[in-house]
CSV table of C-alpha atoms in Angstrom, one decimal:
chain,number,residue,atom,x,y,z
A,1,UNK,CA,5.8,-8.5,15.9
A,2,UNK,CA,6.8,-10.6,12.7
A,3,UNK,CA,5.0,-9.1,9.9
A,4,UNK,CA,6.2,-11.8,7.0
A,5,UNK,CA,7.6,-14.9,7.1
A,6,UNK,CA,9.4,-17.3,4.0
A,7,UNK,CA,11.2,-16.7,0.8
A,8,UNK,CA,11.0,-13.1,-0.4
A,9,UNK,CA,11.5,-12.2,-3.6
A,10,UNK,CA,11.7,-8.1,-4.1
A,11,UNK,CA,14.8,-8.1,-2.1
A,12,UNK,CA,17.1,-10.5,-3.9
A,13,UNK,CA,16.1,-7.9,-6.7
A,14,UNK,CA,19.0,-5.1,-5.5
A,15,UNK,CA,22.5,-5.3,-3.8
A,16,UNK,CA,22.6,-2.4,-1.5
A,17,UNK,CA,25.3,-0.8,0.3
A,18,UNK,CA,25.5,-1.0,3.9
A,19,UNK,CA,25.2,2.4,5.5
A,20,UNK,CA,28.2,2.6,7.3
A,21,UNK,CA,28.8,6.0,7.5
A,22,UNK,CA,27.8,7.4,11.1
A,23,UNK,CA,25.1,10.3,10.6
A,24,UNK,CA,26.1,13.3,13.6
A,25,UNK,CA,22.4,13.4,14.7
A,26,UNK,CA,21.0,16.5,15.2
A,27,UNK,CA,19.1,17.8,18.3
A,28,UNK,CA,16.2,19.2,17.0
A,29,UNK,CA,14.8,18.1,13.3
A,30,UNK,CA,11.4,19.6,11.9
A,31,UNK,CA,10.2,16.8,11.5
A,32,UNK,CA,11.2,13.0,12.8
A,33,UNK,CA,9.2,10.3,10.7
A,34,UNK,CA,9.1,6.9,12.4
A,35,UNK,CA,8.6,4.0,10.2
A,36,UNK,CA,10.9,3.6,7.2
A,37,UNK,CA,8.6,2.1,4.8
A,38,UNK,CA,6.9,2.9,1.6
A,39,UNK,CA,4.4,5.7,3.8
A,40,UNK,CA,7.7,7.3,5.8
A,41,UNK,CA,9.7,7.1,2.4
A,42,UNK,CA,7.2,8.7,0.3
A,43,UNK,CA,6.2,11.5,2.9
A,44,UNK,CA,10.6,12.1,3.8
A,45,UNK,CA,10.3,12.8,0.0
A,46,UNK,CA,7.9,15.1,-0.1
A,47,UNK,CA,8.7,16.9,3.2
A,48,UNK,CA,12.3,17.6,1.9
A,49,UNK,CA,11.2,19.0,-1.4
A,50,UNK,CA,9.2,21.4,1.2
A,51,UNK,CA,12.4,22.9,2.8
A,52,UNK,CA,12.0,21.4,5.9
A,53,UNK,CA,15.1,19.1,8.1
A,54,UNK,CA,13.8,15.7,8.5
A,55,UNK,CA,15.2,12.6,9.8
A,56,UNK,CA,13.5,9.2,9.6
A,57,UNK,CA,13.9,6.4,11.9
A,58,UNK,CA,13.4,2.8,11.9
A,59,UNK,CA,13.9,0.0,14.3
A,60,UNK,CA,15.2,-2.1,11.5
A,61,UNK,CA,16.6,-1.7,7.8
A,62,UNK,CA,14.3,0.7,5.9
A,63,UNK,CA,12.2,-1.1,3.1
A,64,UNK,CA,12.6,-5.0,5.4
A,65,UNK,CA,9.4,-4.8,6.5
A,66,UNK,CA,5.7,-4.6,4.9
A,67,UNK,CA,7.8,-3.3,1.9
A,68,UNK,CA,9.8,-5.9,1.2
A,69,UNK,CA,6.6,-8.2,1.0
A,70,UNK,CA,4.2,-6.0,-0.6
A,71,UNK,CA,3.1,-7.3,-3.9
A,72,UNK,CA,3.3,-3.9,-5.7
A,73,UNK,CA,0.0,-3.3,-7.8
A,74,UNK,CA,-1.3,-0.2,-7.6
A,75,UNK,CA,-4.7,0.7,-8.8
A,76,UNK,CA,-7.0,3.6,-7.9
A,77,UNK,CA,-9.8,1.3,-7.6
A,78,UNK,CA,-10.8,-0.1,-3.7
A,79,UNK,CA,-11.5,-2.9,-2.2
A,80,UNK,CA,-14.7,-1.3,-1.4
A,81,UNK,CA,-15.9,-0.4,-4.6
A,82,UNK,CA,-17.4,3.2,-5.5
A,83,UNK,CA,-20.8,2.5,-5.7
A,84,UNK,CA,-21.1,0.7,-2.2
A,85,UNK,CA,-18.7,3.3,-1.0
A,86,UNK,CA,-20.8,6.1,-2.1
A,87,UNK,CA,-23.5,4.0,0.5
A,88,UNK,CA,-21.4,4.1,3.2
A,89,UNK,CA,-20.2,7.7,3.5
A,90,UNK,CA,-22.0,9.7,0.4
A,91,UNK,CA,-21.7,10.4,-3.0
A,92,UNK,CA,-19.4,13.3,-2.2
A,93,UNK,CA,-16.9,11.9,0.3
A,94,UNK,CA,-16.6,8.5,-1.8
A,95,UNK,CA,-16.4,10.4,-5.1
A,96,UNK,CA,-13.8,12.4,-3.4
A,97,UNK,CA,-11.7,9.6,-2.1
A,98,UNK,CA,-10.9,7.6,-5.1
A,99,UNK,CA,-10.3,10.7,-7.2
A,100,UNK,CA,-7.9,11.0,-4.5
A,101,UNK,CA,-6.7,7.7,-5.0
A,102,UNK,CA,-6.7,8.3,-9.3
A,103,UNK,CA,-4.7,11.6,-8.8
A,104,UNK,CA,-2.1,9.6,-6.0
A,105,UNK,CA,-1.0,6.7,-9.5
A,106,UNK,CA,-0.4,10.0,-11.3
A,107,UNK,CA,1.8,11.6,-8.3
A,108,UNK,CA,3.7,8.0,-7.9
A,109,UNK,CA,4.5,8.1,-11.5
A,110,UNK,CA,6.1,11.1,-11.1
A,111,UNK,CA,8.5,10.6,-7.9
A,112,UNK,CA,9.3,7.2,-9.7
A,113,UNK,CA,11.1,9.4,-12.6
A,114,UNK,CA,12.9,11.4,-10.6
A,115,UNK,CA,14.7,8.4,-8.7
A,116,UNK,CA,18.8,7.4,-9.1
A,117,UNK,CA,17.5,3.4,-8.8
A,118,UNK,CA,15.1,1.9,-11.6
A,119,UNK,CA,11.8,1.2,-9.3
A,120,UNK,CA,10.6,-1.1,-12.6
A,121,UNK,CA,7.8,1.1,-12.8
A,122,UNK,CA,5.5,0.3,-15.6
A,123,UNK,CA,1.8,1.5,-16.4
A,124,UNK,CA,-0.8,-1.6,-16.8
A,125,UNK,CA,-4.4,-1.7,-17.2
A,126,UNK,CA,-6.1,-3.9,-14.7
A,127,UNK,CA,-8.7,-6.4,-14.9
A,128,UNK,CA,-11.4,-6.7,-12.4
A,129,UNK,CA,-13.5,-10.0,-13.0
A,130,UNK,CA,-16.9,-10.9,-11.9
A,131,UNK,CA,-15.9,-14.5,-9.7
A,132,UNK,CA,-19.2,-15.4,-10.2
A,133,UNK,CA,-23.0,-15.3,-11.6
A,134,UNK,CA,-24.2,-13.4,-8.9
A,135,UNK,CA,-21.5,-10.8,-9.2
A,136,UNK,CA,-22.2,-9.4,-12.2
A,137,UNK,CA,-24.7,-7.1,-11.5
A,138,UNK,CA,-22.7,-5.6,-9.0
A,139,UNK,CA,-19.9,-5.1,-11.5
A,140,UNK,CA,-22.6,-3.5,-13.8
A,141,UNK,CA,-23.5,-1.0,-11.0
A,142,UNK,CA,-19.8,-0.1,-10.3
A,143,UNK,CA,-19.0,0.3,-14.0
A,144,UNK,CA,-21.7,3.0,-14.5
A,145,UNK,CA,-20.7,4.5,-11.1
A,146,UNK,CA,-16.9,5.3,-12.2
A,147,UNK,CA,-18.1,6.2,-15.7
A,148,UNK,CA,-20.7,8.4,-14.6
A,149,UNK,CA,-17.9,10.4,-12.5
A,150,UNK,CA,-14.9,10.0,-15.0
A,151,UNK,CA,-12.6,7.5,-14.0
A,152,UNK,CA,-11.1,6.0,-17.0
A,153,UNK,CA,-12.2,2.5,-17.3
A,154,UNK,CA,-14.2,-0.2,-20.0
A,155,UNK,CA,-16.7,-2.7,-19.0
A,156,UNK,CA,-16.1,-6.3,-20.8
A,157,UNK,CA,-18.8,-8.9,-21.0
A,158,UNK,CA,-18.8,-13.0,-20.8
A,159,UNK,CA,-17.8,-13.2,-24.9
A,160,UNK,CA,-15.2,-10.2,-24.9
A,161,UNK,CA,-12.9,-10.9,-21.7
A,162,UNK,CA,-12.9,-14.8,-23.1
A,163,UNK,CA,-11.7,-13.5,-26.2
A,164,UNK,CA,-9.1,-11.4,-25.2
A,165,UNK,CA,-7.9,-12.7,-22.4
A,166,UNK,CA,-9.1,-16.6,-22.5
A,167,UNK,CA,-10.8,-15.9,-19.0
A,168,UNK,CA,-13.9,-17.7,-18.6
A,169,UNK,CA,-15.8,-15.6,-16.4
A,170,UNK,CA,-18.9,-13.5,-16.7
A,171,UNK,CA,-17.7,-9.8,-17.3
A,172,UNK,CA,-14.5,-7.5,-16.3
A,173,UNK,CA,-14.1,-4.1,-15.8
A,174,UNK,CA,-10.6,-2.7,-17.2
A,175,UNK,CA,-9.3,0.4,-15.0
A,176,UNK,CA,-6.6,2.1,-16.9
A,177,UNK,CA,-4.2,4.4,-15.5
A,178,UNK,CA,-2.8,1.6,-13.1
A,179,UNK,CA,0.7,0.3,-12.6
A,180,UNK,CA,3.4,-2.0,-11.0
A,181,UNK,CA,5.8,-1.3,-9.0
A,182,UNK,CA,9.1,-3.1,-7.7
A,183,UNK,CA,8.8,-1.9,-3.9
A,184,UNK,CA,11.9,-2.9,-3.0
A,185,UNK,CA,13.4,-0.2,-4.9
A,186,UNK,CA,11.2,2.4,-5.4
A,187,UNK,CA,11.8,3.1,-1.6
A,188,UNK,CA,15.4,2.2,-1.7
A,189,UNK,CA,15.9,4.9,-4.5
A,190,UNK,CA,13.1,7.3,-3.0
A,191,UNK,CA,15.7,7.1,0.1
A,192,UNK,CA,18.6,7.6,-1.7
A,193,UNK,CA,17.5,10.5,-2.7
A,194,UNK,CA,16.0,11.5,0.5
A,195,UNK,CA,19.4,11.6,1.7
A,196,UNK,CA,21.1,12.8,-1.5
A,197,UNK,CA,18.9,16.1,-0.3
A,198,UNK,CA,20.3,16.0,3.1
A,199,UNK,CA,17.7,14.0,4.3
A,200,UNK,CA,19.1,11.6,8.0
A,201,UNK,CA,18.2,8.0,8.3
A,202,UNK,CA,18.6,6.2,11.4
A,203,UNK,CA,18.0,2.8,11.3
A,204,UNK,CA,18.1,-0.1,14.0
A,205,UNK,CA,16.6,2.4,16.3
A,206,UNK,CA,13.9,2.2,17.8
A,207,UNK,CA,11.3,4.9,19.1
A,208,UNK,CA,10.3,4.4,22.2
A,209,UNK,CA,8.1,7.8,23.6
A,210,UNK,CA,7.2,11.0,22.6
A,211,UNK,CA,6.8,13.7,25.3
A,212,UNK,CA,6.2,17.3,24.8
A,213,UNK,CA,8.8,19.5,26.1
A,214,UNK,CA,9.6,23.5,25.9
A,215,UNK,CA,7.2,23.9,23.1
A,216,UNK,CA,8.7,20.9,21.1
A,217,UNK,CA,8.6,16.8,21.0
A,218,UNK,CA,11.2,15.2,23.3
A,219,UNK,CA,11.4,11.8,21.4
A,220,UNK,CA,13.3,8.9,23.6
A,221,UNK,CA,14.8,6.5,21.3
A,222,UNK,CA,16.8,3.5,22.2
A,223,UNK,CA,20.0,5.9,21.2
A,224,UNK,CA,19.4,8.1,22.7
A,225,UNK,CA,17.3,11.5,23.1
A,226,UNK,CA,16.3,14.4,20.1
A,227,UNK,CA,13.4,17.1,19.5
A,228,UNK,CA,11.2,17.9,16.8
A,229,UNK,CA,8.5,20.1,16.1
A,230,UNK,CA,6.1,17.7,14.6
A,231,UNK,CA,6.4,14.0,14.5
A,232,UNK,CA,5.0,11.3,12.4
A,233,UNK,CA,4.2,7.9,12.3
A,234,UNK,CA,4.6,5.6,9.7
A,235,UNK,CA,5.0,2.2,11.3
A,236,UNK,CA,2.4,0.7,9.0
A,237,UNK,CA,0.7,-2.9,11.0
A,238,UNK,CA,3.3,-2.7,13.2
A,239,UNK,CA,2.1,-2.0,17.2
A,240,UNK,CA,2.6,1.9,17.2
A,241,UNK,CA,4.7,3.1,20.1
A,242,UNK,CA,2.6,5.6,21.4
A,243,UNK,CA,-1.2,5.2,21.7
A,244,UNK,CA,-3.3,2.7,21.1
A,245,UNK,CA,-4.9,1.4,17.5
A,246,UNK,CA,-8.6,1.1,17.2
A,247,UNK,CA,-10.6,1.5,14.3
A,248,UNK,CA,-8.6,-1.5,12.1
A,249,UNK,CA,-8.2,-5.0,12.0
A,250,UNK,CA,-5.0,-7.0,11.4
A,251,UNK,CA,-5.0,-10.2,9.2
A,252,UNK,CA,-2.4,-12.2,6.9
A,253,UNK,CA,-2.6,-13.0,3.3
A,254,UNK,CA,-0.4,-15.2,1.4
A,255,UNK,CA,1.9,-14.6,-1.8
A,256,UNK,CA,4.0,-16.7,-4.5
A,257,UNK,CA,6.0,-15.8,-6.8
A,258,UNK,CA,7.0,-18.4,-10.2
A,259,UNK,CA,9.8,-19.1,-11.7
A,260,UNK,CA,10.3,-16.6,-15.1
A,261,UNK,CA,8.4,-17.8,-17.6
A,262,UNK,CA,9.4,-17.1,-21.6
A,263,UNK,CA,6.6,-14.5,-23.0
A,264,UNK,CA,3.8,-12.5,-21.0
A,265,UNK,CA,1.3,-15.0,-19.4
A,266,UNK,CA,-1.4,-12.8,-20.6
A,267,UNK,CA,-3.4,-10.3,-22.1
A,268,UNK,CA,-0.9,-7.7,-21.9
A,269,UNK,CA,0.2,-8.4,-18.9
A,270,UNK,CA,-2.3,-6.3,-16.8
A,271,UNK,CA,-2.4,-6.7,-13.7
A,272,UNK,CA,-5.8,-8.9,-12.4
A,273,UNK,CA,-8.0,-8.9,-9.7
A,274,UNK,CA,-11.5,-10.5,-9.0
A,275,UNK,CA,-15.1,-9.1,-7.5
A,276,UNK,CA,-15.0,-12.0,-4.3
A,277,UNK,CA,-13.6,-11.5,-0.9
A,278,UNK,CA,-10.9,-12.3,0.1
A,279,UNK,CA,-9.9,-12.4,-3.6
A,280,UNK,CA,-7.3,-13.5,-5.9
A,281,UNK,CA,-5.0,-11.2,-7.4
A,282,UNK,CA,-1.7,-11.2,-9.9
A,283,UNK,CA,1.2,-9.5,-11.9
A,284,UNK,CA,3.9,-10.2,-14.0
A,285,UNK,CA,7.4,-9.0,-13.2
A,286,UNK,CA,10.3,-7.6,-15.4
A,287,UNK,CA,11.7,-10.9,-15.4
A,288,UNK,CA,8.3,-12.5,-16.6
A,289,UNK,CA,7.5,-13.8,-13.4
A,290,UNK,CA,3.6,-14.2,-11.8
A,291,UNK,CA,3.6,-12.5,-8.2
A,292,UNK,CA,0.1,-14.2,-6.8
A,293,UNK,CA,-1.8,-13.2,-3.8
A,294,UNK,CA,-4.7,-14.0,-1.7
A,295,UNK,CA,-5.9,-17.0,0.6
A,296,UNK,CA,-6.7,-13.8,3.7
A,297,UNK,CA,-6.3,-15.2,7.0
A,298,UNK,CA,-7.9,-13.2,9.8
A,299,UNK,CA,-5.2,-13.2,11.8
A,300,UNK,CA,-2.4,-11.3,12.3
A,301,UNK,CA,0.1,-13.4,13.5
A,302,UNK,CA,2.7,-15.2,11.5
A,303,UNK,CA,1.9,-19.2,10.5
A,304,UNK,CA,3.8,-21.5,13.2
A,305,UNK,CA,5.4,-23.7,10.3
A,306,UNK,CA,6.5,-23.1,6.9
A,307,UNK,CA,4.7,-26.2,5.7
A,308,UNK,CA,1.4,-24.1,6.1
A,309,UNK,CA,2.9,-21.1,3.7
A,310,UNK,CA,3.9,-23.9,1.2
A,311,UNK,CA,0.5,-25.6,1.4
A,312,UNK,CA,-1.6,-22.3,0.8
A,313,UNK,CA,0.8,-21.7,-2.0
A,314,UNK,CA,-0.1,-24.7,-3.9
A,315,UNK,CA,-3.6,-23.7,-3.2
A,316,UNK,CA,-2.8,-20.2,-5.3
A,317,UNK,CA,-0.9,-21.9,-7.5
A,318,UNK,CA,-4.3,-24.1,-8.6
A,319,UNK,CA,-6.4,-21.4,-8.2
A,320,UNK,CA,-4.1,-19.5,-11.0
A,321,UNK,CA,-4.4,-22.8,-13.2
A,322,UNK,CA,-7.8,-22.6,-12.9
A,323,UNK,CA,-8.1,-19.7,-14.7
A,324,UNK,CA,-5.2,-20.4,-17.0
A,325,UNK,CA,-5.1,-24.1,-17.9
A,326,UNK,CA,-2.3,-24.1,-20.1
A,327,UNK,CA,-0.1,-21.9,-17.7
A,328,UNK,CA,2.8,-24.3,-16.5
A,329,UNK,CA,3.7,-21.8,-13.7
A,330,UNK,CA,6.4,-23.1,-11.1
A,331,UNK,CA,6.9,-21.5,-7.5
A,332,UNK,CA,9.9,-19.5,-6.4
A,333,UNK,CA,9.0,-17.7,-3.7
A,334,UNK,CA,6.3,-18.1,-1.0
A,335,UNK,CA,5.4,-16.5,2.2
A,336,UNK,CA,2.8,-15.1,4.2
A,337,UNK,CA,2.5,-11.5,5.3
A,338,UNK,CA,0.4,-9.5,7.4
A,339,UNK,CA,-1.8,-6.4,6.4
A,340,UNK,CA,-4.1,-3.8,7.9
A,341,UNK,CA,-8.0,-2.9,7.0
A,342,UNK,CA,-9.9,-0.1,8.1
A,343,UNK,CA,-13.4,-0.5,9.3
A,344,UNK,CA,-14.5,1.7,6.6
A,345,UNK,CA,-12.5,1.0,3.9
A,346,UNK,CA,-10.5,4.6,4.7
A,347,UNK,CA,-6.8,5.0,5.5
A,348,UNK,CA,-5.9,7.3,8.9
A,349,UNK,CA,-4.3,10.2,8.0
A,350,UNK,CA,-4.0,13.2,9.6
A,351,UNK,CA,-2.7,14.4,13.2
A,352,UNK,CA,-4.2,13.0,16.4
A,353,UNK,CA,-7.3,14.5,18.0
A,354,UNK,CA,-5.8,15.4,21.4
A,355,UNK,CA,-1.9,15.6,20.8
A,356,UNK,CA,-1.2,18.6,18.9
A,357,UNK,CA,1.7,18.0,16.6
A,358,UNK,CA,1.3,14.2,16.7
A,359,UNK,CA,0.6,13.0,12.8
A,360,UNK,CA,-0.1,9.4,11.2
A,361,UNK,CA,-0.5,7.7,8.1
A,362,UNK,CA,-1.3,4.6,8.5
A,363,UNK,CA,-2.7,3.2,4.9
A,364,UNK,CA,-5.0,0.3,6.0
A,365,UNK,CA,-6.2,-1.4,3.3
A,366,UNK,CA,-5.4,-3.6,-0.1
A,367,UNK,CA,-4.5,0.1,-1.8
A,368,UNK,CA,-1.7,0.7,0.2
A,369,UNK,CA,1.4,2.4,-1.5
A,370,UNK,CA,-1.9,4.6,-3.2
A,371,UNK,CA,-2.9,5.7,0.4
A,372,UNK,CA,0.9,6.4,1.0
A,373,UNK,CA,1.2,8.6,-1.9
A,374,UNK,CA,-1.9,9.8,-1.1
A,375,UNK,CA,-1.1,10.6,2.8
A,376,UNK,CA,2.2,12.1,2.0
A,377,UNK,CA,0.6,14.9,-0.1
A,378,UNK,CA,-1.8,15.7,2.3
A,379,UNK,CA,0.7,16.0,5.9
A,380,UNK,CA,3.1,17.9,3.4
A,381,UNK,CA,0.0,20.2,3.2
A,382,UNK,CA,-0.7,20.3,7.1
A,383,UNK,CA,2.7,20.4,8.2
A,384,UNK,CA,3.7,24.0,6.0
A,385,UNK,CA,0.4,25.4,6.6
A,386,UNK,CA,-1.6,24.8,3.3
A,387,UNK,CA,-5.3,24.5,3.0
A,388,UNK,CA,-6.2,20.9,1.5
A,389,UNK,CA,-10.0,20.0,0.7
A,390,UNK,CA,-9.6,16.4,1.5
A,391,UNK,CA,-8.4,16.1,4.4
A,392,UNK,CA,-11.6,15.8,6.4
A,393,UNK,CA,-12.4,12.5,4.5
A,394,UNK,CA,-8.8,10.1,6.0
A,395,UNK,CA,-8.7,12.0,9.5
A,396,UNK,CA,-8.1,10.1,12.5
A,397,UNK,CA,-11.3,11.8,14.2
A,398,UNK,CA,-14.0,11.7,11.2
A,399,UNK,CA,-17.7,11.6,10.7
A,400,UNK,CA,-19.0,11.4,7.2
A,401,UNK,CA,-22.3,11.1,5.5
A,402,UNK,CA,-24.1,8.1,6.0
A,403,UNK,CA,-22.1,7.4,8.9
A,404,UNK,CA,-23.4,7.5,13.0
A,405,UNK,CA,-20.5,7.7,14.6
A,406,UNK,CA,-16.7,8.7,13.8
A,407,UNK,CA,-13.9,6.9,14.6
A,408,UNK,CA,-10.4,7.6,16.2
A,409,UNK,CA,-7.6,5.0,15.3
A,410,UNK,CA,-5.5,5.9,18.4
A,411,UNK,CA,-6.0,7.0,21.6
């Protein structure tokens, strides 16, 4: 499956070394993580700080898949927001998820300290406008929602955003607490140090079964044969290889990214978002570029031509323009991706139903490297037998308030 397709930008951001070194593989590892992403790289980190041996694998070059398009803002606000998630699944579940989700920026701040590459990780505020009229009630109603549980945020009206950020539209709210993130090399330097521990990466191998064997995981891989005692996987919208996804859809979504520009485009270079879906979303870069998304597809395959990612990039690039007549904004970079969404709104974590010692984190949804961060804390939790509260709410096999039925995203 092609998962992105034209001119990326994160990678021409860092020169990496070839691993060229042959790794002895062991026989049996702890734990084997498939999927060498930003979900495999953040839990391999927090596994190895546990103690145990793990070894991650990846059918291509970790970080040249969904990482190397992902457009990096991180916010602990949804794409469902709070109030029309505490609707879906109850005040307490939804009030419990995206404290989950404020307490994942915090952890993601950390690990990006601690890394031997520069991941360009800077803290931003983020403004979430009202597209239109009939939004703004809606905004209104979410605002009081995250106040009344303590998420840091501000509510703007028509007069305030247009003064401070020349924005014509009818209100904002401003999440603090956010950030950006080059993804490119936060997960290139989270695996550097991954293996700086004695962490193993194998990559250009694929995993192609999982069978249990002798009271351990016999994993066939197209090198060859190892064990585990717990396997996870982190393959992201790729086609996982064992099971069968249900529960989430697969669409595309399109990105550009401008030439640098000489001062901050805007109001302190937050990071924006708007209240329509799909919507339009942007950052700034350390180079003072504008990375812009949006334009959602619902479908998951890869345009046939290149003309059609140019054209819907000159359709972001108005779109911007719109909202920023006197940005002069040239495009770089363009190319379409493709991204996962949950039915509800919820990343799967958590270890399958029926196959004992079987775990995923899959982290559907525009909140992605968040759910990561968020997934790796809780499997670091299952796998060295700790209690943690929230589990129940991203499990593969869940039932919440205000829900019927519970859903299973493999089988």
């Amino acid at each position: 499956m092609h998962i992105h397709k034209g001119s990326l930008y994160w990678p021409s951001t860092l020169q990496l070394p070839n691993r060229q070194t042959p790794i002895e593989r062991k026989d049996t590892y702890d734990v084997v993580i498939v999927g060498g992403g930003m979900s495999g790289a953040l839990t391999a980190f927090e596994l190895i700080r546990q103690g145990l041996d793990v070894a991650v694998f990846d059918k291509r070059q970790v970080a040249t898949g969904s990482t190397s398009a992902n457009t990096g803002l991180l916010q602990y606000s949804n794409d469902i927001m709070l109030h029309e998630l505490i609707e879906q699944i109850g005040e307490k579940n939804a009030v419990a998820f995206y404290r989950l989700c404020l307490e994942a920026m915090t952890d993601l701040h950390e690990v990006a300290n601690q890394l031997p590459i520069d991941p360009e990780f800077i803290g931003r505020d983020s403004i979430y406008y009202a597209s239109d009229e009939k939004d703004e009630a809606r905004m209104l109603e979410e605002f009081k929602a995250l106040k009344k549980h303590g998420f840091p945020c501000d509510y703007w009206d028509k007069e305030t955003l247009m003064n401070k950020t020349g924005i014509d539209k009818p209100c904002a709210i401003i999440t603090h607490g956010d950030a950006e993130v080059n993804p490119y090399r936060f997960v290139n330097g989270i695996f550097q140090d991954f293996e700086n521990k004695g962490g193993h990466i194998f990559e250009y191998t694929e995993v192609q079964d999982v069978k249990e064997e002798n009271g351990l995981l016999r994993l066939k891989t197209s090198s060859g044969d190892l064990h585990a005692k717990d396997v996870i996987f982190t393959t992201g919208y790729e086609t996982l290889p064992v099971g069968e996804r249900i529960g989430a859809d697969i669409n595309r979504s399109y990105v550009i990214v401008t030439e640098p520009l000489e001062m901050p485009p805007w109001y302190e270079s937050a990071m924006i978002w708007e209240s329509k879906r799909p919507y339009l979303y942007m950052r700034t870069t350390v180079d003072q570029r504008i990375v812009i998304g949006g334009l959602d597809e619902s479908e998951g395959e890869m345009p046939l031509s290149e003309s059609r990612i140019e054209e819907r990039g000159e359709e972001l690039k108005k779109q911007v323009q719109q909202l920023f007549p006197d940005l002069d904004i040239k495009i770089a970079f363009s190319y379409c991706a493709t991204f996962g969404e949950s039915l509800d709104n919820i990343p799967f974590i958590g270890e399958h139903p029926q196959k004992k010692h079987h775990y995923y984190l899959l982290g559907y949804g525009g909140n992605g490297t968040v759910y990561s961060m968020m997934g790796a804390k809780i499997l670091a939790d299952l796998l060295t037998g700790k209690h943690n509260p929230s589990a129940y709410i991203v499990q593969l096999n869940r039932t919440l308030e205000s829900e019927s039925d519970g859903q299973t995203v493999v089988q």
